[in-house]
Amino acid sequence: MNGVFMNKLRIGVDYYPEHWGLEMLQNDISIMKEAGIGIVRMAEFAWCRMEPREGEYDFSWLRTAVDAFTEADIQVVLCTPTCTPPFWAFRDYPEIVQWDRSNEVIQTGVRGHRCLSSRRFRDLSRKIIVKMCEEFKDDKNVVAWQIDNELEANYCSCPECTDYFRDWLRKKYSGDEGLGGLDDGKILNVINETYGNVVWSGEYSSFEDILTPPAYPNNWLNPSYMLDHLRFANDSTKEYIDFQANIIRDIIPDAYITTNAWYCENSLDHHKAFKDLDFASYDNYPSTDVNDLSSRAYRLDMIRGIKDQNFWIMEQLTGIVGSWMPMQPAPVPGMIKGYALQAIAHGADNVLHFRFRTARKGAEMFWHGLLEQGDLKGRKFKEFKSLCEEVTRLSEAGVGETTVKSEAAILYSYEDDATLKFQKQTDNLAYIEFLKKFHNAFTRLCFGVDVVNPEVLVNNGDGSTHNPLSKYKIVVVLPAFIRNKTALAMLEDYAKKGGCLIICPRSGVKDEYNNLVDEVLPGDFSRMAGIQISEYDPLGKRKIRAAVNDKLWIQVQDALAKEEDRLAQMNVDSANDDKASGKNSLDEDLSSADNQSANPNNSSAAYSNFIGLGKHLKDRNDLFSVDTWADIIEPTTAKTIAKYLDGFYGFKAAITENTFYNGNVIYFGTLPEDSAIIGLLARCFSKMNIPLEVLPEGVEVTRRVGDTGAFTFIFNNNSEQMRFTMDNREISIKPFELIWF
Ligand code: GAL
């Protein structure tokens, strides 16, 4: 079953027959057919209609809907409804409600209140999932299952979760770590020693002393304890996911199973959570504010990295978003289509939109759907139709049988991301910002990038000693704060064999227990980088100056600045030509429903997409600013390629380069402004004889490759038309347009 439907790309919607009534179903299906919708997702919040009273099941309404979609040749994704247990369950079994970090039972009445570990909740969940699977087990048109909805790491502090955490610790510190057979007293000694609990007189003398994290700020709490609890919270949610997946698989052995990922304060470690699921999926709501467009490209690449495979979007932006906050700007023409295609360009195979219609009832009525209030088929509907047509063309060309191919990788670690939030290093040092900056730099240089995780790469491997990083020309390690031996071995081997490795500051600081390593920084990375860090200055938002100390870098930066000027001029000239001939993109676009310009013919706005690279380097070609962090570096075998100019460490090394066996290891002791990051990457490319391409800010190029061919995608995440050259070919691309060939 899966082999067949996997090769096709599909556009879909999230559909709620329990909200809207079955009498609308046939008419809705004819609207879906008119639009070109090929798949629907249903039932993630519908428990109270499936089991109105305990033990009384009613799937007749869902059966009618599934049959009607099957008849219409529209595929179905079904969800387990466990995110929203009915009121009777909370009333009769109060122990299934979560407790918050203040040890208070949370209030019910919205959604997501259940404690994932409660035995009673598990029992109720098992029963409803079994009944649901038995009802739909023979429906081949149910092509996938979603577990629950937008799960998070389990931060519940109820007595059951607290006991569960204690058992997790007991197991970790007596068995898995090779200390088998220890009694509780000895285990507590090991934990006390590991955490350094003597600090503030926090030693445990009984397991009863161990609680889940209280509601104090995270940085007031013991870092080792916090990391252990984070790991527990993730293991506990993963165990819940696997519990559900096993129930489904027992009844439907070839079920194709996922859960929908999202990012929030208690985000899951998705690499772990999805390990035993069949595919990753994500809820994608890019910003609609044209004055504050931030590309979702890095997120989409992160999602692809969850399993290092193609993925699905389970909820995609479909209209104005609001309800949880005041309404945001309306998606401008081209956005709905463009953002769905952008996801496909980054490896999505199915994109389901939230949701079919703008709901008349319920708290989320201002989170708009495809059909406007009163079921009006407006501008967005036309655009959506043209999206479905485009996706059919992509599918027919064989894009569904391809996967994204990139030549650069950014190594992502959930634990580094999370622990740098627990103990913020400076007010602006955020792991994800490093990711965004390097991702953007690769994008500006027209270089596709994977966001990969070492454990996933090992799991996906064939068990041989082949290094999965070896296919990349360049690898960036974001702040590798917590020791990760798998990553370290992979990186060392990659560098030794001739790779180009970039290491970010705050790497090698902590051991695997989140304690400081007893080594000179950058700890595990010192030998590879050929440096020692004698001191550091947490810069935060303070900016200081730095200077390039490398001829090739200056030359490349110069060439980049010139190329940008040429592209900027090209945009201004062509905008002026359009003006002179009385033509503007609005005229052109009014004739077609898709890709209308939000800010047509705005040459000065377009120009601003090009003035980054040379800006600070024009007069003095070798200067740039840095902020966030400043490692004061003493090279041992490395050479200095950039120096600080200010502060008591003026003229000390800021960025270094080391030859490590056959490889090249660059250490960033600081966070330079974007133009310098782009310049330094371009210098690395130049050393590797990779031809230089520069794209305007907001333009993204990705490639999907497979037996059916190699496809290039160019997406313009700008509200202005962009003109540039790529492979010596002139490209002109409208706002939010996706061009492919
Ligand atoms: C998602 C969620 C949906 C809906 C949507 C809009 O995060 O899964 O159920 O709430 O956001 O708020």
Coordinates of C-alpha atoms in Angstrom, one line a residue, residues 61 84 120 122 140 159 171 181 189 233 298 306 311 314 350 372 377 471-472 500 537 543 573 583 585 609 681-682 711:
W61 CA -20.3 9.2 11.6
T84 CA -8.8 15.6 24.1
R120 CA -5.8 5.1 33.9
R122 CA -3.4 4.7 29.2
K140 CA -7.0 0.5 2.4
P159 CA 2.6 11.6 41.7
K171 CA 17.5 2.5 36.2
G181 CA 23.1 -4.3 41.4
N189 CA 25.3 8.5 46.4
A233 CA 10.6 13.9 29.8
Y298 CA 15.6 26.2 8.2
I306 CA 14.2 14.2 11.9
F311 CA 8.2 14.3 5.4
M314 CA -0.1 17.8 8.5
N350 CA 2.0 15.6 1.1
E372 CA -14.1 31.9 4.0
K377 CA -14.8 30.5 -2.4
K471 CA 29.1 13.0 1.4
Y472 CA 29.2 16.7 2.5
C500 CA 35.9 21.1 5.9
D537 CA 34.0 37.8 27.1
K543 CA 29.2 44.9 19.3
D573 CA 17.5 48.8 -14.1
K583 CA 4.5 47.8 -17.3
S585 CA 4.1 43.3 -12.1
N609 CA 18.0 42.5 -0.8
L681 CA 31.9 30.3 3.8
A682 CA 32.5 31.6 0.3
F711 CA 14.8 18.9 -10.1

